[in-house]
Short mmCIF file of C-alpha atoms and ligand atoms in Angstrom, two decimals:
data_model
loop_
_atom_site.label_atom_id
_atom_site.label_comp_id
_atom_site.label_asym_id
_atom_site.label_seq_id
_atom_site.Cartn_x
_atom_site.Cartn_y
_atom_site.Cartn_z
CA UNK A 1 0.00 0.00 0.00
CA UNK A 2 1.28 3.45 -0.64
CA UNK A 3 2.57 5.21 2.42
CA UNK A 4 -0.15 7.09 4.21
CA UNK A 5 1.38 10.25 5.61
CA UNK A 6 0.45 11.01 9.20
CA UNK A 7 -0.69 14.60 9.48
CA UNK A 8 2.15 16.33 11.29
CA UNK A 9 1.35 18.16 14.48
CA UNK A 10 1.92 21.79 13.70
CA UNK A 11 3.67 24.05 16.16
CA UNK A 12 0.66 26.35 16.04
CA UNK A 13 -1.32 23.53 17.66
CA UNK A 14 0.94 23.58 20.68
CA UNK A 15 0.80 27.34 20.91
CA UNK A 16 -2.99 27.56 21.06
CA UNK A 17 -3.59 24.47 23.17
CA UNK A 18 -6.31 25.42 25.66
CA UNK A 19 -5.81 25.07 29.39
CA UNK A 20 -7.21 21.81 30.74
CA UNK A 21 -10.85 22.49 31.73
CA UNK A 22 -11.82 22.12 35.38
CA UNK A 23 -13.63 18.97 36.43
CA UNK A 24 -17.10 19.26 37.96
CA UNK A 25 -15.66 17.89 41.23
CA UNK A 26 -13.11 20.67 41.39
CA UNK A 27 -15.60 23.36 40.41
CA UNK A 28 -18.17 22.28 43.01
CA UNK A 29 -15.51 22.01 45.75
CA UNK A 30 -14.12 25.45 44.96
CA UNK A 31 -17.63 26.91 44.67
CA UNK A 32 -18.61 25.51 48.08
CA UNK A 33 -15.36 26.76 49.64
CA UNK A 34 -15.88 30.24 48.20
CA UNK A 35 -19.50 30.33 49.37
CA UNK A 36 -18.69 29.13 52.89
CA UNK A 37 -15.84 31.65 53.11
CA UNK A 38 -18.11 34.48 52.00
CA UNK A 39 -20.90 33.50 54.40
CA UNK A 40 -18.43 33.00 57.26
CA UNK A 41 -16.86 36.40 56.76
CA UNK A 42 -20.26 38.07 56.38
CA UNK A 43 -21.92 36.45 59.41
CA UNK A 44 -18.73 36.89 61.49
CA UNK A 45 -18.33 40.55 60.61
CA UNK A 46 -21.97 41.42 61.27
CA UNK A 47 -22.05 39.49 64.59
CA UNK A 48 -18.75 40.89 65.85
CA UNK A 49 -19.68 44.45 64.94
CA UNK A 50 -23.15 44.13 66.50
CA UNK A 51 -21.69 42.70 69.71
CA UNK A 52 -19.06 45.42 69.89
CA UNK A 53 -21.70 48.07 69.38
CA UNK A 54 -23.78 46.57 72.14
CA UNK A 55 -20.84 46.38 74.55
CA UNK A 56 -19.87 49.97 73.80
CA UNK A 57 -23.44 51.11 74.49
CA UNK A 58 -23.26 49.42 77.88
CA UNK A 59 -19.94 51.09 78.53
CA UNK A 60 -21.50 54.42 77.55
CA UNK A 61 -24.30 53.82 80.05
CA UNK A 62 -21.76 53.15 82.78
CA UNK A 63 -19.80 56.30 81.83
CA UNK A 64 -23.09 58.20 82.00
CA UNK A 65 -23.94 56.73 85.43
CA UNK A 66 -20.52 57.55 86.88
CA UNK A 67 -20.62 61.08 85.41
CA UNK A 68 -23.99 61.86 86.92
CA UNK A 69 -22.98 60.39 90.24
CA UNK A 70 -19.92 62.63 90.27
CA UNK A 71 -21.74 65.69 88.97
CA UNK A 72 -24.04 65.38 91.95
CA UNK A 73 -20.97 65.81 94.27
CA UNK A 74 -18.09 68.26 94.26
CA UNK A 75 -15.73 68.11 91.29
CA UNK A 76 -12.38 66.76 92.41
CA UNK A 77 -13.86 64.50 95.13
CA UNK A 78 -12.40 61.05 95.30
CA UNK A 79 -14.52 58.41 93.64
CA UNK A 80 -16.89 56.99 96.22
CA UNK A 81 -16.14 53.38 96.99
CA UNK A 82 -19.78 52.33 96.20
CA UNK A 83 -19.05 50.88 92.79
CA UNK A 84 -15.82 49.03 93.20
CA UNK A 85 -16.35 46.89 90.19
CA UNK A 86 -16.44 50.01 88.06
CA UNK A 87 -13.37 51.56 89.53
CA UNK A 88 -10.87 49.30 87.71
CA UNK A 89 -9.99 51.07 84.46
CA UNK A 90 -11.94 54.21 85.36
CA UNK A 91 -10.53 57.63 84.54
CA UNK A 92 -11.88 60.76 86.14
CA UNK A 93 -10.57 64.30 85.63
CA UNK A 94 -11.79 67.75 86.43
CA UNK A 95 -10.91 71.04 84.86
CA UNK A 96 -11.45 74.16 86.94
CA UNK A 97 -10.62 77.60 85.60
CA UNK A 98 -8.57 78.42 88.70
CA UNK A 99 -6.56 75.32 89.49
CA UNK A 100 -6.33 73.78 86.03
CA UNK A 101 -6.79 70.13 85.16
CA UNK A 102 -6.42 67.27 87.58
CA UNK A 103 -7.36 63.67 87.22
CA UNK A 104 -6.88 60.09 88.30
CA UNK A 105 -6.91 56.68 86.78
CA UNK A 106 -8.15 53.83 88.98
CA UNK A 107 -6.21 50.75 88.07
CA UNK A 108 -7.08 48.33 90.87
CA UNK A 109 -10.15 48.93 92.97
CA UNK A 110 -9.23 51.72 95.30
CA UNK A 111 -5.80 52.46 93.79
CA UNK A 112 -5.65 55.81 92.07
CA UNK A 113 -2.85 57.19 90.01
CA UNK A 114 -2.53 60.78 88.91
CA UNK A 115 -2.91 61.48 85.21
CA UNK A 116 -0.09 63.15 83.32
CA UNK A 117 -0.53 66.45 81.55
CA UNK A 118 -0.52 64.73 78.16
CA UNK A 119 -3.20 62.30 79.28
CA UNK A 120 -5.29 65.17 80.61
CA UNK A 121 -4.91 67.08 77.36
CA UNK A 122 -5.99 64.01 75.42
CA UNK A 123 -8.94 63.54 77.76
CA UNK A 124 -10.30 67.08 77.47
CA UNK A 125 -9.74 67.14 73.71
CA UNK A 126 -12.66 64.65 73.44
CA UNK A 127 -15.94 65.92 72.08
CA UNK A 128 -18.51 67.14 74.61
CA UNK A 129 -21.38 66.06 72.32
CA UNK A 130 -21.42 62.44 73.38
CA UNK A 131 -19.24 59.50 74.36
CA UNK A 132 -16.26 58.93 72.07
CA UNK A 133 -13.14 56.76 71.87
CA UNK A 134 -9.97 58.41 73.16
CA UNK A 135 -6.49 56.97 73.23
CA UNK A 136 -4.63 57.89 76.40
CA UNK A 137 -0.85 57.55 76.15
CA UNK A 138 0.38 54.75 78.37
CA UNK A 139 -3.16 53.68 79.34
CA UNK A 140 -4.79 52.54 76.12
CA UNK A 141 -8.21 53.14 74.62
CA UNK A 142 -11.01 54.73 76.69
CA UNK A 143 -14.64 55.53 76.20
CA UNK A 144 -14.82 59.12 77.35
CA UNK A 145 -17.64 61.58 78.09
CA UNK A 146 -16.80 65.22 78.79
CA UNK A 147 -19.30 67.41 80.65
CA UNK A 148 -18.75 71.14 80.54
CA UNK A 149 -20.28 73.65 82.84
CA UNK A 150 -19.67 77.30 83.66
CA UNK A 151 -17.46 76.40 86.59
CA UNK A 152 -15.28 73.85 84.79
CA UNK A 153 -15.40 70.51 83.05
CA UNK A 154 -15.60 66.91 84.13
CA UNK A 155 -14.25 64.04 82.03
CA UNK A 156 -15.12 60.44 82.81
CA UNK A 157 -13.72 57.50 80.86
CA UNK A 158 -13.84 53.73 81.12
CA UNK A 159 -11.26 51.46 79.48
CA UNK A 160 -12.44 49.61 76.37
CA UNK A 161 -9.87 46.83 76.97
CA UNK A 162 -12.56 44.31 77.99
CA UNK A 163 -14.72 45.21 75.00
CA UNK A 164 -11.71 44.85 72.68
CA UNK A 165 -10.77 41.50 74.20
CA UNK A 166 -14.31 40.19 73.86
CA UNK A 167 -14.53 41.49 70.26
CA UNK A 168 -11.23 39.91 69.22
CA UNK A 169 -12.04 36.64 70.97
CA UNK A 170 -15.34 36.42 69.13
CA UNK A 171 -13.68 37.33 65.82
CA UNK A 172 -11.08 34.61 66.45
CA UNK A 173 -13.79 32.05 67.21
CA UNK A 174 -15.63 33.00 64.02
CA UNK A 175 -12.39 32.73 62.07
CA UNK A 176 -11.72 29.24 63.41
CA UNK A 177 -15.28 28.08 62.84
CA UNK A 178 -15.21 29.45 59.28
CA UNK A 179 -11.93 27.68 58.59
CA UNK A 180 -13.35 24.42 59.92
CA UNK A 181 -16.48 24.92 57.84
CA UNK A 182 -14.30 25.51 54.78
CA UNK A 183 -12.44 22.24 55.31
CA UNK A 184 -15.64 20.32 55.96
CA UNK A 185 -17.34 21.99 52.99
CA UNK A 186 -14.51 21.12 50.63
CA UNK A 187 -14.31 17.50 51.82
CA UNK A 188 -18.09 17.19 51.77
CA UNK A 189 -18.38 18.71 48.30
CA UNK A 190 -15.71 16.38 46.90
CA UNK A 191 -17.33 13.35 48.53
CA UNK A 192 -20.82 14.34 47.39
CA UNK A 193 -19.82 15.03 43.79
CA UNK A 194 -17.90 11.77 43.73
CA UNK A 195 -21.01 9.91 44.79
CA UNK A 196 -23.23 11.97 42.50
CA UNK A 197 -20.96 11.44 39.47
CA UNK A 198 -20.40 7.73 39.99
CA UNK A 199 -23.40 6.80 37.81
CA UNK A 200 -21.97 9.05 35.09
CA UNK A 201 -18.71 7.13 35.33
CA UNK A 202 -20.61 3.92 34.72
CA UNK A 203 -22.23 5.48 31.64
CA UNK A 204 -18.77 6.49 30.43
CA UNK A 205 -17.47 2.97 31.08
CA UNK A 206 -20.26 1.56 28.91
CA UNK A 207 -19.46 4.01 26.10
CA UNK A 208 -15.77 3.14 26.39
CA UNK A 209 -16.49 -0.58 26.18
CA UNK A 210 -18.54 0.05 23.01
CA UNK A 211 -15.61 1.84 21.39
CA UNK A 212 -13.54 -1.29 22.09
CA UNK A 213 -15.90 -3.45 20.00
CA UNK A 214 -14.71 -4.35 16.53
CA UNK A 215 -17.74 -3.03 14.71
CA UNK A 216 -15.93 -2.27 11.46
CA UNK A 217 -14.99 -5.91 11.00
CA UNK A 218 -16.66 -9.00 12.28
CA UNK A 219 -19.52 -8.82 14.72
CA UNK A 220 -22.01 -6.00 14.39
CA UNK A 221 -23.98 -6.83 17.54
CA UNK A 222 -23.58 -4.31 20.37
CA UNK A 223 -24.24 -6.21 23.58
CA UNK A 224 -23.18 -3.31 25.80
CA UNK A 225 -25.88 -1.19 27.43
CA UNK A 226 -25.90 1.28 30.30
CA UNK A 227 -27.21 -0.60 33.39
CA UNK A 228 -30.83 0.02 34.32
CA UNK A 229 -29.92 1.92 37.50
CA UNK A 230 -28.08 4.50 35.42
CA UNK A 231 -30.67 4.78 32.65
CA UNK A 232 -33.70 5.88 34.65
CA UNK A 233 -34.93 9.00 32.83
CA UNK A 234 -36.16 10.52 36.09
CA UNK A 235 -32.56 11.46 36.95
CA UNK A 236 -30.20 13.67 34.95
CA UNK A 237 -27.57 10.97 34.59
CA UNK A 238 -30.33 8.49 33.80
CA UNK A 239 -31.37 10.65 30.85
CA UNK A 240 -27.84 10.51 29.49
CA UNK A 241 -27.74 6.73 30.04
CA UNK A 242 -31.15 6.23 28.42
CA UNK A 243 -30.17 8.40 25.44
CA UNK A 244 -26.94 6.41 25.04
CA UNK A 245 -28.89 3.15 25.16
CA UNK A 246 -31.31 4.39 22.53
CA UNK A 247 -28.39 5.48 20.35
CA UNK A 248 -26.67 2.11 20.75
CA UNK A 249 -29.91 0.40 19.73
CA UNK A 250 -30.16 2.55 16.59
CA UNK A 251 -26.54 1.99 15.68
CA UNK A 252 -26.93 -1.76 16.15
CA UNK A 253 -30.02 -1.84 13.94
CA UNK A 254 -28.27 0.18 11.25
CA UNK A 255 -25.19 -2.06 11.38
CA UNK A 256 -27.26 -5.23 11.19
CA UNK A 257 -29.23 -3.84 8.24
CA UNK A 258 -26.02 -2.85 6.46
CA UNK A 259 -24.43 -6.21 7.12
CA UNK A 260 -27.49 -7.97 5.76
CA UNK A 261 -27.50 -5.98 2.55
CA UNK A 262 -23.75 -6.50 2.14
CA UNK A 263 -24.24 -10.20 2.65
CA UNK A 264 -26.97 -10.21 0.01
CA UNK A 265 -24.69 -8.51 -2.51
CA UNK A 266 -21.85 -10.89 -1.68
CA UNK A 267 -24.06 -13.90 -2.05
CA UNK A 268 -25.45 -12.57 -5.28
CA UNK A 269 -21.94 -12.13 -6.70
CA UNK A 270 -20.94 -15.58 -5.48
CA UNK A 271 -24.08 -17.20 -6.88
CA UNK A 272 -23.86 -15.34 -10.18
CA UNK A 273 -20.18 -16.27 -10.57
CA UNK A 274 -20.96 -19.84 -9.76
CA UNK A 275 -23.86 -19.97 -12.23
CA UNK A 276 -21.72 -18.45 -14.98
CA UNK A 277 -19.07 -21.19 -14.81
CA UNK A 278 -21.07 -23.89 -16.61
CA UNK A 279 -22.29 -21.78 -19.59
CA UNK A 280 -18.76 -20.38 -19.96
CA UNK A 281 -17.32 -23.88 -20.10
CA UNK A 282 -19.94 -24.75 -22.76
CA UNK A 283 -19.07 -21.70 -24.86
CA UNK A 284 -15.40 -22.63 -24.79
CA UNK A 285 -16.17 -26.27 -25.54
CA UNK A 286 -18.38 -25.46 -28.51
CA UNK A 287 -15.93 -22.94 -29.91
CA UNK A 288 -13.19 -25.54 -29.75
CA UNK A 289 -15.44 -28.17 -31.28
CA UNK A 290 -16.42 -25.87 -34.15
CA UNK A 291 -12.78 -25.15 -34.90
CA UNK A 292 -12.00 -28.85 -35.02
CA UNK A 293 -14.64 -29.83 -37.58
CA UNK A 294 -13.23 -30.68 -40.96
CA UNK A 295 -15.14 -28.18 -43.01
CA UNK A 296 -13.05 -25.32 -44.41
CA UNK A 297 -13.88 -22.25 -42.39
CA UNK A 298 -13.38 -18.78 -43.79
CA UNK A 299 -10.50 -16.83 -42.07
CA UNK A 300 -12.98 -14.36 -40.51
CA UNK A 301 -14.85 -17.22 -38.88
CA UNK A 302 -11.57 -18.68 -37.52
CA UNK A 303 -10.62 -15.27 -36.04
CA UNK A 304 -14.04 -14.96 -34.48
CA UNK A 305 -13.75 -18.41 -32.96
CA UNK A 306 -10.31 -17.47 -31.52
CA UNK A 307 -11.83 -14.40 -29.90
CA UNK A 308 -14.75 -16.38 -28.53
CA UNK A 309 -12.31 -18.85 -27.01
CA UNK A 310 -9.93 -16.26 -25.56
CA UNK A 311 -12.76 -14.13 -24.18
CA UNK A 312 -14.39 -17.11 -22.56
CA UNK A 313 -11.03 -18.03 -20.96
CA UNK A 314 -10.73 -14.44 -19.70
CA UNK A 315 -14.26 -14.46 -18.38
CA UNK A 316 -13.71 -17.82 -16.68
CA UNK A 317 -10.66 -16.33 -14.91
CA UNK A 318 -12.74 -13.30 -13.93
CA UNK A 319 -15.54 -15.47 -12.58
CA UNK A 320 -13.03 -17.58 -10.63
CA UNK A 321 -11.48 -14.43 -9.14
CA UNK A 322 -14.87 -13.04 -8.16
CA UNK A 323 -15.81 -16.33 -6.55
CA UNK A 324 -12.50 -16.40 -4.68
CA UNK A 325 -13.03 -12.83 -3.43
CA UNK A 326 -16.56 -13.68 -2.30
CA UNK A 327 -15.19 -16.65 -0.33
CA UNK A 328 -12.46 -14.50 1.25
CA UNK A 329 -15.04 -11.82 2.11
CA UNK A 330 -17.01 -14.40 3.99
CA UNK A 331 -13.85 -15.14 5.94
CA UNK A 332 -14.14 -18.83 5.27
CA UNK A 333 -12.00 -21.62 4.08
CA UNK A 334 -8.53 -20.47 5.15
CA UNK A 335 -6.52 -23.58 6.05
CA UNK A 336 -4.05 -23.64 8.93
CA UNK A 337 -1.30 -25.79 7.49
CA UNK A 338 2.45 -25.50 7.83
CA UNK A 339 3.39 -23.94 4.50
CA UNK A 340 7.02 -24.03 3.44
CA UNK A 341 7.58 -20.77 1.56
CA UNK A 342 11.10 -21.20 0.08
CA UNK A 343 9.96 -24.11 -2.04
CA UNK A 344 6.66 -22.48 -2.88
CA UNK A 345 8.35 -19.27 -4.04
CA UNK A 346 11.15 -20.91 -6.06
CA UNK A 347 8.61 -23.13 -7.85
CA UNK A 348 6.42 -20.13 -8.63
CA UNK A 349 9.40 -18.16 -9.96
CA UNK A 350 10.34 -21.18 -12.09
CA UNK A 351 6.84 -21.17 -13.62
CA UNK A 352 6.96 -17.42 -14.14
CA UNK A 353 10.34 -17.72 -15.87
CA UNK A 354 8.84 -20.28 -18.21
CA UNK A 355 6.02 -17.87 -19.01
CA UNK A 356 8.26 -14.80 -19.35
CA UNK A 357 11.80 -15.88 -20.22
CA UNK A 358 12.62 -12.42 -21.57
CA UNK A 359 12.66 -10.99 -18.02
CA UNK A 360 15.63 -11.40 -15.72
CA UNK A 361 14.60 -13.40 -12.68
CA UNK A 362 16.40 -13.66 -9.38
CA UNK A 363 15.45 -15.31 -6.09
CA UNK A 364 17.08 -14.44 -2.77
CA UNK A 365 15.94 -16.88 -0.11
CA UNK A 366 17.40 -18.62 2.94
CA UNK A 367 17.85 -22.36 3.22
CA UNK A 368 14.49 -24.09 3.60
CA UNK A 369 12.45 -24.60 5.62
CA UNK A 370 10.87 -21.23 6.21
CA UNK A 371 7.32 -21.87 7.20
CA UNK A 372 4.20 -19.92 7.98
CA UNK A 373 0.88 -21.14 9.24
CA UNK A 374 -1.66 -20.75 6.48
CA UNK A 375 -3.34 -21.88 3.32
CA UNK A 376 -0.83 -23.25 0.78
CA UNK A 377 -3.03 -22.82 -2.29
CA UNK A 378 -3.90 -19.23 -1.46
CA UNK A 379 -0.34 -18.26 -0.55
CA UNK A 380 0.71 -19.76 -3.86
CA UNK A 381 -1.87 -17.56 -5.55
CA UNK A 382 -0.45 -14.49 -3.79
CA UNK A 383 3.03 -15.24 -5.12
CA UNK A 384 1.72 -16.06 -8.61
CA UNK A 385 -0.31 -12.82 -8.79
CA UNK A 386 2.64 -10.70 -7.68
CA UNK A 387 5.03 -12.40 -10.11
CA UNK A 388 2.48 -12.06 -12.92
CA UNK A 389 2.19 -8.32 -12.24
CA UNK A 390 5.96 -7.97 -12.19
CA UNK A 391 6.32 -9.42 -15.69
CA UNK A 392 3.01 -8.53 -17.29
CA UNK A 393 3.14 -4.83 -16.52
CA UNK A 394 6.82 -4.42 -17.37
CA UNK A 395 8.68 -4.64 -20.69
CA UNK A 396 11.00 -7.50 -21.64
CA UNK A 397 14.43 -7.26 -20.03
CA UNK A 398 13.10 -5.99 -16.73
CA UNK A 399 14.98 -7.41 -13.75
CA UNK A 400 12.68 -9.01 -11.18
CA UNK A 401 14.05 -9.87 -7.74
CA UNK A 402 12.07 -12.01 -5.33
CA UNK A 403 13.35 -11.90 -1.76
CA UNK A 404 12.24 -14.09 1.10
CA UNK A 405 13.50 -13.56 4.64
CA UNK A 406 12.59 -14.22 8.25
CA UNK A 407 12.18 -11.11 10.37
CA UNK A 408 11.53 -11.90 14.00
CA UNK A 409 8.27 -13.80 14.16
CA UNK A 410 7.36 -12.75 10.63
CA UNK A 411 8.30 -13.85 7.14
CA UNK A 412 8.80 -11.06 4.63
CA UNK A 413 8.35 -11.61 0.89
CA UNK A 414 9.40 -8.84 -1.48
CA UNK A 415 8.82 -8.77 -5.22
CA UNK A 416 10.82 -5.95 -6.76
CA UNK A 417 11.22 -4.92 -10.40
CA UNK A 418 12.99 -2.11 -12.22
CA UNK A 419 10.15 -1.60 -14.67
CA UNK A 420 8.26 1.63 -15.42
CA UNK A 421 6.41 1.55 -12.08
CA UNK A 422 2.76 1.70 -11.09
CA UNK A 423 0.98 4.85 -12.31
CA UNK A 424 0.87 7.34 -9.45
CA UNK A 425 -2.87 8.02 -9.73
CA UNK A 426 -3.52 4.28 -9.39
CA UNK A 427 -1.47 3.77 -6.24
CA UNK A 428 -4.02 4.97 -3.64
CA UNK A 429 -6.64 2.48 -4.89
CA UNK A 430 -4.34 -0.33 -5.95
CA UNK A 431 -6.06 -2.92 -3.74
CA UNK A 432 -9.56 -1.97 -4.82
CA UNK A 433 -11.42 -4.33 -7.08
CA UNK A 434 -11.08 -3.69 -10.82
CA UNK A 435 -8.37 -1.11 -10.23
CA UNK A 436 -5.89 -1.24 -13.08
CA UNK A 437 -3.74 1.09 -15.06
CA UNK A 438 -4.66 2.51 -18.48
CA UNK A 439 -1.82 0.57 -20.10
CA UNK A 440 -3.31 -2.71 -18.85
CA UNK A 441 -6.70 -1.76 -20.29
CA UNK A 442 -5.16 -0.82 -23.63
CA UNK A 443 -3.28 -4.14 -23.78
CA UNK A 444 -6.53 -5.98 -23.12
CA UNK A 445 -8.24 -4.30 -26.05
CA UNK A 446 -6.12 -6.51 -28.26
CA UNK A 447 -6.41 -10.26 -28.43
CA UNK A 448 -5.24 -11.54 -25.06
CA UNK A 449 -5.95 -14.91 -23.63
CA UNK A 450 -4.43 -14.06 -20.27
CA UNK A 451 -6.63 -11.03 -19.61
CA UNK A 452 -6.08 -8.34 -17.00
CA UNK A 453 -9.07 -7.84 -14.76
CA UNK A 454 -7.73 -5.64 -11.98
CA UNK A 455 -8.66 -8.20 -9.33
CA UNK A 456 -5.17 -9.66 -8.81
CA UNK A 457 -3.98 -7.30 -6.04
CA UNK A 458 -7.45 -7.24 -4.43
CA UNK A 459 -7.19 -11.02 -4.00
CA UNK A 460 -3.59 -10.73 -2.75
CA UNK A 461 -4.64 -8.15 -0.15
CA UNK A 462 -7.62 -10.25 0.98
CA UNK A 463 -5.51 -13.41 1.34
CA UNK A 464 -2.78 -11.55 3.25
CA UNK A 465 -5.41 -10.01 5.56
CA UNK A 466 -6.94 -13.46 6.13
CA UNK A 467 -3.46 -14.60 7.25
CA UNK A 468 -3.23 -11.60 9.64
CA UNK A 469 -0.41 -10.22 7.48
CA UNK A 470 0.35 -6.86 5.97
CA UNK A 471 1.05 -5.73 2.44
CA UNK A 472 2.74 -2.54 1.26
CA UNK A 473 3.58 -1.22 -2.19
CA UNK A 474 6.21 1.39 -2.98
CA UNK A 475 6.65 2.32 -6.59
CA UNK A 476 8.61 4.88 -8.55
CA UNK A 477 9.77 4.47 -12.16
CA UNK A 478 12.65 1.99 -12.06
CA UNK A 479 11.84 0.61 -8.63
CA UNK A 480 8.57 -1.11 -7.78
CA UNK A 481 8.50 -3.07 -4.58
CA UNK A 482 5.63 -5.11 -3.16
CA UNK A 483 6.27 -6.29 0.39
CA UNK A 484 4.17 -8.94 2.09
CA UNK A 485 4.69 -9.60 5.79
CA UNK A 486 3.15 -12.77 7.20
CA UNK A 487 3.21 -13.86 10.85
CA UNK A 488 4.72 -17.33 11.23
CA UNK A 489 2.09 -18.23 13.78
CA UNK A 490 -1.36 -16.78 13.76
CA UNK A 491 -2.77 -15.53 17.05
CA UNK A 492 -6.19 -17.12 16.84
CA UNK A 493 -7.91 -19.18 14.21
CA UNK A 494 -10.81 -17.44 12.65
CA UNK A 495 -14.17 -19.06 12.56
CA UNK A 496 -15.15 -19.97 8.99
CA UNK A 497 -18.50 -18.82 7.66
CA UNK A 498 -20.90 -21.04 5.70
CA UNK A 499 -19.21 -22.84 2.83
CA UNK A 500 -19.91 -21.48 -0.60
CA UNK A 501 -20.52 -24.03 -3.32
CA UNK A 502 -17.55 -24.34 -5.66
N1 ATP B 601 4.89 -4.47 -11.01
C1 ATP B 601 4.08 -3.58 -11.61
N2 ATP B 601 4.55 -2.67 -12.47
C2 ATP B 601 3.71 -1.78 -13.05
N3 ATP B 601 2.40 -1.71 -12.85
C3 ATP B 601 1.85 -2.61 -12.01
C4 ATP B 601 2.65 -3.58 -11.33
N4 ATP B 601 1.83 -4.32 -10.54
C5 ATP B 601 0.59 -3.83 -10.71
N5 ATP B 601 0.59 -2.81 -11.59
C6 ATP B 601 -0.57 -1.99 -12.00
O1 ATP B 601 -1.59 -2.22 -11.07
C7 ATP B 601 -2.80 -2.61 -11.67
C8 ATP B 601 -3.57 -3.53 -10.76
O2 ATP B 601 -2.93 -4.78 -10.62
P1 ATP B 601 -3.80 -6.07 -10.36
O3 ATP B 601 -2.88 -7.21 -10.22
O4 ATP B 601 -4.74 -5.78 -9.26
O5 ATP B 601 -4.65 -6.19 -11.67
P2 ATP B 601 -4.19 -6.65 -13.07
O6 ATP B 601 -2.81 -7.19 -13.01
O7 ATP B 601 -4.43 -5.51 -14.00
O8 ATP B 601 -5.24 -7.78 -13.37
P3 ATP B 601 -5.25 -9.29 -12.80
O9 ATP B 601 -4.09 -9.39 -11.86
O10 ATP B 601 -6.55 -9.43 -12.14
O11 ATP B 601 -5.09 -10.15 -13.98
C9 ATP B 601 -2.35 -3.23 -12.95
O12 ATP B 601 -3.36 -3.14 -13.93
C10 ATP B 601 -1.14 -2.40 -13.32
O13 ATP B 601 -1.52 -1.25 -13.99
MG1 MG B 602 -2.29 -8.69 -11.65
#
């Protein structure tokens, strides 16, 4: 066969190769993680802010209580010991026009410490409109309320340290819970999608098994179907499974119908060929008989009889070839004998030399035996057809070399000639039936008892295929090479079809 060129992968292909798409599993897991993260952050932020607001309001109420308690007394009085729990972290300062600012911070209940000038300045810089956050150097953040009056100002503040601690603790808890939820969500999403997609995997497995069936050759039945559990149309995956099952059913029907019609055609050709044999033999017999009768026949009549004879011989060969192809198509009748090829090939070359002594013949073969498992008569026909091509489609004087060699577990037969070569336009369909070059047709237009039908290589290819072998043809003017590779042992014996009458 002429070399089929593999389409080369272009570099552009590599350049534009798309990124591998994300699997559903990955998408769902990432989607869940993103959603949980968003919800966690949202709920956490709202809760923490609301709690903080609430705590600050309580702090403001306490600041208010302390302020009013103090405003009822004399500014500058020590804090009464009544609310000890409040006194930790409390800041009180008074500003009187005469004496200036003075204030204390109560760290432990009952322990007061004088505020520095900076701290006092920071304290009285706070707005008098309502409670506000003030940072006091060395003391931290305070919730401060300043009350002004004609005779001075009073500033009361309570540390927000507790509120901050509570806020940050809650935020930390939310962070941890969100992180845990993320992990659980991701694991859960992966596990759930795995379970959810398992039926789809089974549908895919079915489809994959179908692609493994040899539908192009041999059996056309498709026994594979998606299991019932995965083809229930009430589920999404079931719909895919059911659709695949319906499709497989259609494909099977179509294949069976096609196989039936092919079989009909094959049988018709086989039957027709078979039926034509007897009348053809009669035509030849009568033509011969007529030529042998004593009566003087005019030269035209003798020429006509010659043509009748030669054409009937040609047609008989054609009919035999068609019958042989029909048998090979049915895959029947291939023997599994030990066939010794060195002897077979040298004998065939001897016969070919007798038929075409004007060609130069050469055989290169190892010492016998070189055997393959197969059908002796058909392998002989392969060799004969190839040798016939090598001398019939080449002029006298052409050198023909037949090489036979073992190559691993195979035997390789090569028939090479230095003739004009096979026409290029013929090469792609060389093994098709009735494929032949124009020169062969032209030669046939003359009187030719041998006849060229264009079935020779089709039969060769069919026999080689039936032996699980391979055939290749390479031809340029001056070098035509047909290579047949046959396995010495065939993997499995094919089942023969019904015998055709012969
Ligand atoms: N060695 C060769 N040199 C040149 N042309 C060839 C050679 N072998 C085959 N061909 C070409 O290939 C065509 C097909 O060959 P094939 O053997 O199938 O048919 P055929 O020889 O024409 O007829 P048949 O073999 O049935 O008598 C031939 O007609 C011929 O044109
Ligand atoms: Mg031929």
